[in-house]
PDB file of C-alpha atoms in Angstrom:
ATOM      1  CA  MET A   1     -12.456 -33.630  23.149  1.00 40.00           C
ATOM      2  CA  ARG A   2     -15.835 -32.928  21.565  1.00 39.00           C
ATOM      3  CA  ASN A   3     -17.457 -32.252  24.965  1.00 42.00           C
ATOM      4  CA  LEU A   4     -14.966 -29.469  25.730  1.00 40.00           C
ATOM      5  CA  SER A   5     -15.773 -27.454  22.636  1.00 39.00           C
ATOM      6  CA  CYS A   6     -18.693 -25.116  22.431  1.00 40.00           C
ATOM      7  CA  THR A   7     -20.105 -23.142  19.587  1.00 36.00           C
ATOM      8  CA  VAL A   8     -20.036 -19.378  19.607  1.00 35.00           C
ATOM      9  CA  LEU A   9     -23.813 -19.305  20.035  1.00 34.00           C
ATOM     10  CA  THR A  10     -23.730 -21.677  23.033  1.00 34.00           C
ATOM     11  CA  CYS A  11     -20.884 -19.764  24.711  1.00 37.00           C
ATOM     12  CA  THR A  12     -22.625 -16.466  24.068  1.00 34.00           C
ATOM     13  CA  LEU A  13     -25.892 -17.657  25.562  1.00 35.00           C
ATOM     14  CA  LEU A  14     -24.157 -19.190  28.602  1.00 37.00           C
ATOM     15  CA  THR A  15     -22.132 -16.072  29.359  1.00 36.00           C
ATOM     16  CA  GLY A  16     -25.015 -13.679  28.787  1.00 39.00           C
ATOM     17  CA  MET A  17     -23.068 -11.795  26.123  1.00 37.00           C
ATOM     18  CA  ALA A  18     -25.800 -11.968  23.486  1.00 39.00           C
ATOM     19  CA  ALA A  19     -25.738  -8.970  21.181  1.00 38.00           C
ATOM     20  CA  MET A  20     -28.441  -6.448  21.903  1.00 34.00           C
ATOM     21  CA  PRO A  21     -29.796  -4.392  19.030  1.00 35.00           C
ATOM     22  CA  SER A  22     -28.331  -0.911  18.913  1.00 31.00           C
ATOM     23  CA  THR A  23     -30.587   2.090  18.517  1.00 27.00           C
ATOM     24  CA  THR A  24     -27.864   4.264  16.972  1.00 26.00           C
ATOM     25  CA  LEU A  25     -25.367   3.668  14.214  1.00 30.00           C
ATOM     26  CA  ALA A  26     -21.911   5.173  14.306  1.00 33.00           C
ATOM     27  CA  GLN A  27     -21.337   7.873  11.754  1.00 43.00           C
ATOM     28  CA  PRO A  28     -17.875   8.154  10.176  1.00 45.00           C
ATOM     29  CA  SER A  29     -17.151  11.266  12.242  1.00 46.00           C
ATOM     30  CA  ASP A  30     -18.103   9.393  15.453  1.00 47.00           C
ATOM     31  CA  ILE A  31     -15.533   6.626  14.972  1.00 54.00           C
ATOM     32  CA  GLN A  32     -12.421   7.115  17.105  1.00 52.00           C
ATOM     33  CA  PHE A  33      -9.270   5.136  16.404  1.00 57.00           C
ATOM     34  CA  PRO A  34      -6.888   4.475  19.311  1.00 60.00           C
ATOM     35  CA  ASP A  35      -3.890   5.754  17.341  1.00 69.00           C
ATOM     36  CA  ASN A  36      -5.903   8.494  15.547  1.00 72.00           C
ATOM     37  CA  ILE A  37      -5.052   6.965  12.150  1.00 78.00           C
ATOM     38  CA  PRO A  38      -8.176   6.566   9.963  1.00 83.00           C
ATOM     39  CA  ARG A  39      -8.547   3.114   8.377  1.00 85.00           C
ATOM     40  CA  PHE A  40     -11.293   1.123   6.715  1.00 85.00           C
ATOM     41  CA  ILE A  41     -13.326  -0.974   9.131  1.00 78.00           C
ATOM     42  CA  GLY A  42     -16.424  -3.021   8.501  1.00 80.00           C
ATOM     43  CA  SER A  43     -16.843  -3.677   4.787  1.00 90.00           C
ATOM     44  CA  PRO A  44     -13.929  -2.249   2.788  1.00 92.00           C
ATOM     45  CA  PRO A  45     -14.146  -1.078  -0.830  1.00 96.00           C
ATOM     46  CA  SER A  46     -13.749  -3.752  -3.502  1.00 97.00           C
ATOM     47  CA  LEU A  47     -11.879  -3.726  -6.799  1.00 98.00           C
ATOM     48  CA  ASP A  48     -14.378  -4.523  -9.555  1.00 98.00           C
ATOM     49  CA  SER A  49     -12.435  -4.133 -12.794  1.00 98.00           C
ATOM     50  CA  LEU A  50      -9.716  -2.510 -14.849  1.00 98.00           C
ATOM     51  CA  GLN A  51     -10.559  -2.299 -18.563  1.00 98.00           C
ATOM     52  CA  THR A  52      -9.185  -0.716 -21.704  1.00 98.00           C
ATOM     53  CA  THR A  53     -11.138   0.551 -24.696  1.00 98.00           C
ATOM     54  CA  ASN A  54      -8.353  -0.516 -27.071  1.00 98.00           C
ATOM     55  CA  SER A  55      -5.870  -3.356 -26.544  1.00 97.00           C
ATOM     56  CA  ASP A  56      -3.696  -2.666 -29.608  1.00 97.00           C
ATOM     57  CA  ALA A  57      -0.038  -2.107 -28.746  1.00 96.00           C
ATOM     58  CA  TYR A  58       1.010   1.541 -29.139  1.00 95.00           C
ATOM     59  CA  SER A  59      -2.536   2.788 -29.785  1.00 96.00           C
ATOM     60  CA  ARG A  60      -3.024   6.477 -29.024  1.00 95.00           C
ATOM     61  CA  TYR A  61      -6.795   6.094 -28.714  1.00 95.00           C
ATOM     62  CA  ALA A  62      -7.109   3.920 -25.607  1.00 98.00           C
ATOM     63  CA  LYS A  63      -8.750   4.871 -22.322  1.00 98.00           C
ATOM     64  CA  TYR A  64      -8.501   2.799 -19.141  1.00 99.00           C
ATOM     65  CA  TYR A  65     -11.368   2.454 -16.659  1.00 99.00           C
ATOM     66  CA  LEU A  66     -10.795   1.439 -13.029  1.00 99.00           C
ATOM     67  CA  THR A  67     -14.034   0.601 -11.185  1.00 99.00           C
ATOM     68  CA  LEU A  68     -14.381   0.270  -7.396  1.00 98.00           C
ATOM     69  CA  THR A  69     -17.400  -0.361  -5.199  1.00 98.00           C
ATOM     70  CA  HIS A  70     -17.563   1.330  -1.805  1.00 97.00           C
ATOM     71  CA  PRO A  71     -20.281  -0.788  -0.120  1.00 96.00           C
ATOM     72  CA  ASP A  72     -23.131   0.768   1.827  1.00 93.00           C
ATOM     73  CA  THR A  73     -22.047  -1.283   4.864  1.00 93.00           C
ATOM     74  CA  ALA A  74     -18.735   0.618   5.010  1.00 91.00           C
ATOM     75  CA  GLU A  75     -18.292   2.990   7.914  1.00 88.00           C
ATOM     76  CA  ILE A  76     -15.668   5.361   6.508  1.00 91.00           C
ATOM     77  CA  PRO A  77     -15.803   7.419   3.273  1.00 95.00           C
ATOM     78  CA  LEU A  78     -13.254   6.873   0.486  1.00 97.00           C
ATOM     79  CA  GLN A  79     -10.907   9.806  -0.252  1.00 97.00           C
ATOM     80  CA  ARG A  80      -7.926   8.638  -2.308  1.00 98.00           C
ATOM     81  CA  VAL A  81      -6.878   5.890  -4.747  1.00 99.00           C
ATOM     82  CA  THR A  82      -3.379   4.941  -5.865  1.00 98.00           C
ATOM     83  CA  ILE A  83      -2.705   2.931  -9.004  1.00 98.00           C
ATOM     84  CA  GLN A  84       0.770   1.429  -9.260  1.00 98.00           C
ATOM     85  CA  GLN A  85       2.094  -0.281 -12.367  1.00 97.00           C
ATOM     86  CA  ARG A  86       3.759  -3.461 -11.106  1.00 96.00           C
ATOM     87  CA  GLY A  87       4.456  -5.390 -14.268  1.00 92.00           C
ATOM     88  CA  GLY A  88       5.019  -4.997 -17.975  1.00 92.00           C
ATOM     89  CA  THR A  89       7.962  -4.448 -20.260  1.00 89.00           C
ATOM     90  CA  GLU A  90       7.658  -0.643 -20.244  1.00 94.00           C
ATOM     91  CA  TRP A  91       6.122   2.101 -18.150  1.00 94.00           C
ATOM     92  CA  ILE A  92       2.748   3.450 -19.303  1.00 96.00           C
ATOM     93  CA  ASN A  93       2.674   7.246 -19.145  1.00 95.00           C
ATOM     94  CA  LEU A  94      -0.760   8.363 -17.888  1.00 96.00           C
ATOM     95  CA  GLN A  95      -1.819  11.957 -18.549  1.00 96.00           C
ATOM     96  CA  GLU A  96      -2.595  13.429 -15.122  1.00 96.00           C
ATOM     97  CA  GLU A  97      -4.596  16.395 -16.415  1.00 97.00           C
ATOM     98  CA  GLU A  98      -6.950  14.121 -18.389  1.00 98.00           C
ATOM     99  CA  THR A  99      -7.910  11.903 -15.416  1.00 98.00           C
ATOM    100  CA  THR A 100     -11.628  12.025 -14.547  1.00 99.00           C
ATOM    101  CA  ALA A 101     -13.960  10.170 -12.181  1.00 99.00           C
ATOM    102  CA  PHE A 102     -17.676   9.467 -12.134  1.00 99.00           C
ATOM    103  CA  VAL A 103     -20.339   7.477 -10.311  1.00 98.00           C
ATOM    104  CA  GLY A 104     -21.121   4.161 -12.002  1.00 98.00           C
ATOM    105  CA  THR A 105     -19.308   1.954 -14.469  1.00 98.00           C
ATOM    106  CA  ARG A 106     -17.764   2.401 -17.903  1.00 97.00           C
ATOM    107  CA  ARG A 107     -21.035   1.439 -19.609  1.00 96.00           C
ATOM    108  CA  ASN A 108     -23.355   3.112 -17.086  1.00 97.00           C
ATOM    109  CA  GLN A 109     -21.836   6.507 -16.279  1.00 97.00           C
ATOM    110  CA  GLY A 110     -23.476   8.773 -13.722  1.00 97.00           C
ATOM    111  CA  GLU A 111     -22.567  12.119 -12.215  1.00 98.00           C
ATOM    112  CA  ILE A 112     -19.028  13.463 -12.444  1.00 98.00           C
ATOM    113  CA  ILE A 113     -16.975  13.214  -9.241  1.00 98.00           C
ATOM    114  CA  PRO A 114     -14.716  16.246  -8.797  1.00 98.00           C
ATOM    115  CA  ILE A 115     -11.022  15.462  -8.388  1.00 98.00           C
ATOM    116  CA  ALA A 116      -8.898  17.701  -6.157  1.00 98.00           C
ATOM    117  CA  GLU A 117      -5.484  16.449  -7.249  1.00 98.00           C
ATOM    118  CA  VAL A 118      -3.777  13.882  -9.446  1.00 98.00           C
ATOM    119  CA  HIS A 119      -0.101  13.095  -8.868  1.00 96.00           C
ATOM    120  CA  GLN A 120       2.110  10.818 -10.908  1.00 95.00           C
ATOM    121  CA  ASN A 121       5.363   9.497  -9.458  1.00 95.00           C
ATOM    122  CA  ARG A 122       7.533   8.119 -12.220  1.00 91.00           C
ATOM    123  CA  ASP A 123      10.089   6.709  -9.760  1.00 92.00           C
ATOM    124  CA  ASN A 124       7.649   4.174  -8.291  1.00 94.00           C
ATOM    125  CA  GLN A 125       5.252   4.156 -11.281  1.00 94.00           C
ATOM    126  CA  THR A 126       2.285   5.333  -9.214  1.00 97.00           C
ATOM    127  CA  LEU A 127      -0.670   7.566 -10.044  1.00 98.00           C
ATOM    128  CA  GLU A 128      -2.538   9.021  -7.058  1.00 98.00           C
ATOM    129  CA  VAL A 129      -6.102  10.351  -7.407  1.00 99.00           C
ATOM    130  CA  ILE A 130      -7.502  12.491  -4.563  1.00 98.00           C
ATOM    131  CA  PHE A 131     -11.223  13.233  -4.703  1.00 98.00           C
ATOM    132  CA  ALA A 132     -12.408  16.789  -3.942  1.00 98.00           C
ATOM    133  CA  ARG A 133     -14.923  15.383  -1.459  1.00 97.00           C
ATOM    134  CA  PRO A 134     -14.988  11.955   0.184  1.00 97.00           C
ATOM    135  CA  ILE A 135     -16.959   9.223  -1.589  1.00 97.00           C
ATOM    136  CA  SER A 136     -19.883   8.058   0.539  1.00 96.00           C
ATOM    137  CA  PRO A 137     -20.505   4.379   1.253  1.00 95.00           C
ATOM    138  CA  GLY A 138     -22.915   2.775  -1.199  1.00 96.00           C
ATOM    139  CA  THR A 139     -21.197   4.253  -4.263  1.00 98.00           C
ATOM    140  CA  THR A 140     -19.662   2.600  -7.313  1.00 98.00           C
ATOM    141  CA  VAL A 141     -16.948   4.884  -8.648  1.00 98.00           C
ATOM    142  CA  SER A 142     -14.930   4.683 -11.859  1.00 99.00           C
ATOM    143  CA  ILE A 143     -11.714   6.490 -12.679  1.00 99.00           C
ATOM    144  CA  LYS A 144     -11.037   7.157 -16.362  1.00 99.00           C
ATOM    145  CA  LEU A 145      -7.339   7.212 -17.230  1.00 98.00           C
ATOM    146  CA  HIS A 146      -5.802   8.539 -20.443  1.00 98.00           C
ATOM    147  CA  PRO A 147      -2.469   7.024 -21.433  1.00 98.00           C
ATOM    148  CA  LEU A 148      -0.283   9.007 -23.801  1.00 96.00           C
ATOM    149  CA  HIS A 149      -0.385   5.747 -25.777  1.00 97.00           C
ATOM    150  CA  ASN A 150      -0.569   2.039 -25.026  1.00 98.00           C
ATOM    151  CA  PRO A 151       2.763   0.295 -24.493  1.00 97.00           C
ATOM    152  CA  ARG A 152       4.827  -0.319 -27.591  1.00 95.00           C
ATOM    153  CA  TRP A 153       5.370  -3.974 -26.642  1.00 93.00           C
ATOM    154  CA  SER A 154       2.574  -6.510 -26.333  1.00 94.00           C
ATOM    155  CA  GLY A 155       2.023  -8.460 -23.128  1.00 96.00           C
ATOM    156  CA  ALA A 156       0.357  -8.281 -19.729  1.00 97.00           C
ATOM    157  CA  TYR A 157       0.705  -5.101 -17.671  1.00 98.00           C
ATOM    158  CA  THR A 158      -0.209  -5.421 -13.982  1.00 98.00           C
ATOM    159  CA  PHE A 159      -1.524  -2.614 -11.767  1.00 98.00           C
ATOM    160  CA  GLY A 160      -1.884  -2.693  -7.964  1.00 98.00           C
ATOM    161  CA  ILE A 161      -4.731  -0.692  -6.435  1.00 99.00           C
ATOM    162  CA  THR A 162      -4.676   0.834  -2.927  1.00 98.00           C
ATOM    163  CA  VAL A 163      -7.500   2.904  -1.407  1.00 98.00           C
ATOM    164  CA  PHE A 164      -7.392   5.363   1.482  1.00 97.00           C
ATOM    165  CA  PRO A 165     -10.216   6.620   3.725  1.00 95.00           C
ATOM    166  CA  ALA A 166     -10.848  10.281   4.437  1.00 92.00           C
ATOM    167  CA  GLY A 167      -8.610  11.830   7.073  1.00 88.00           C
ATOM    168  CA  GLU A 168      -5.084  12.965   7.800  1.00 86.00           C
ATOM    169  CA  GLN A 169      -2.372  10.288   7.514  1.00 88.00           C
ATOM    170  CA  ALA A 170      -4.978   7.637   6.636  1.00 92.00           C
ATOM    171  CA  GLN A 171      -3.911   4.000   6.446  1.00 93.00           C
ATOM    172  CA  GLY A 172      -4.232   2.542   2.945  1.00 96.00           C
ATOM    173  CA  LEU A 173      -5.842  -0.771   2.084  1.00 96.00           C
ATOM    174  CA  TYR A 174      -4.392  -2.769  -0.812  1.00 97.00           C
ATOM    175  CA  LEU A 175      -7.310  -4.189  -2.826  1.00 98.00           C
ATOM    176  CA  GLY A 176      -5.276  -6.348  -5.189  1.00 98.00           C
ATOM    177  CA  SER A 177      -4.109  -6.156  -8.760  1.00 98.00           C
ATOM    178  CA  ARG A 178      -5.595  -6.288 -12.234  1.00 98.00           C
ATOM    179  CA  ARG A 179      -4.018  -6.749 -15.658  1.00 98.00           C
ATOM    180  CA  LEU A 180      -4.389  -5.100 -18.994  1.00 98.00           C
ATOM    181  CA  HIS A 181      -3.330  -7.189 -22.005  1.00 98.00           C
ATOM    182  CA  PHE A 182      -1.995  -5.563 -25.153  1.00 97.00           C
ATOM    183  CA  TYR A 183      -1.526  -7.247 -28.531  1.00 96.00           C
ATOM    184  CA  GLU A 184       0.439  -6.430 -31.666  1.00 92.00           C
ATOM    185  CA  ARG A 185      -1.898  -6.308 -34.654  1.00 80.00           C
ATOM    186  CA  PHE A 186       0.951  -6.170 -37.113  1.00 69.00           C
ATOM    187  CA  ARG A 187       4.685  -5.850 -36.908  1.00 60.00           C
ATOM    188  CA  ARG A 188       6.488  -2.907 -38.468  1.00 56.00           C
ATOM    189  CA  PHE A 189       9.877  -3.700 -39.992  1.00 50.00           C
TER     190      PHE A 189
END
């Protein structure tokens, strides 16, 4: 059984299919998809963190920061992010008009990234952020969210994050979920 197997390197060398270095790199506009639906290929964006500045239940002073890294090895720019609340005892109302984005992280903020549109769908508890211009590979981007207030009830609140590349009818990529935990400092009777 062992004699019949061959490593990828051995098979490649025997068949003459060794990779030759390319003199040109594909630019995002050069990539053609068979079904004309843009999607992330190569290295997709990654979900770094979701943080709050205040974890007190019902606080009106909290801000939430979602940080993503769009690696420089990616081949398609990032255009849109959706944030869907998937768990928690109540829905957190995010203020669309207060949503901002910037290059960097919560503690290391860079230039402001213009946002074209922010939509909130209360039926499926989703907030969609569309950037005014696509985010180039090699960029760490943070989205600052302003809740009307933290949830009234303590507990873990889960959010699912999906990213979309630039282009019409782009296919989203679900990056995973993160939780925010809220705690009651004191109980009102």
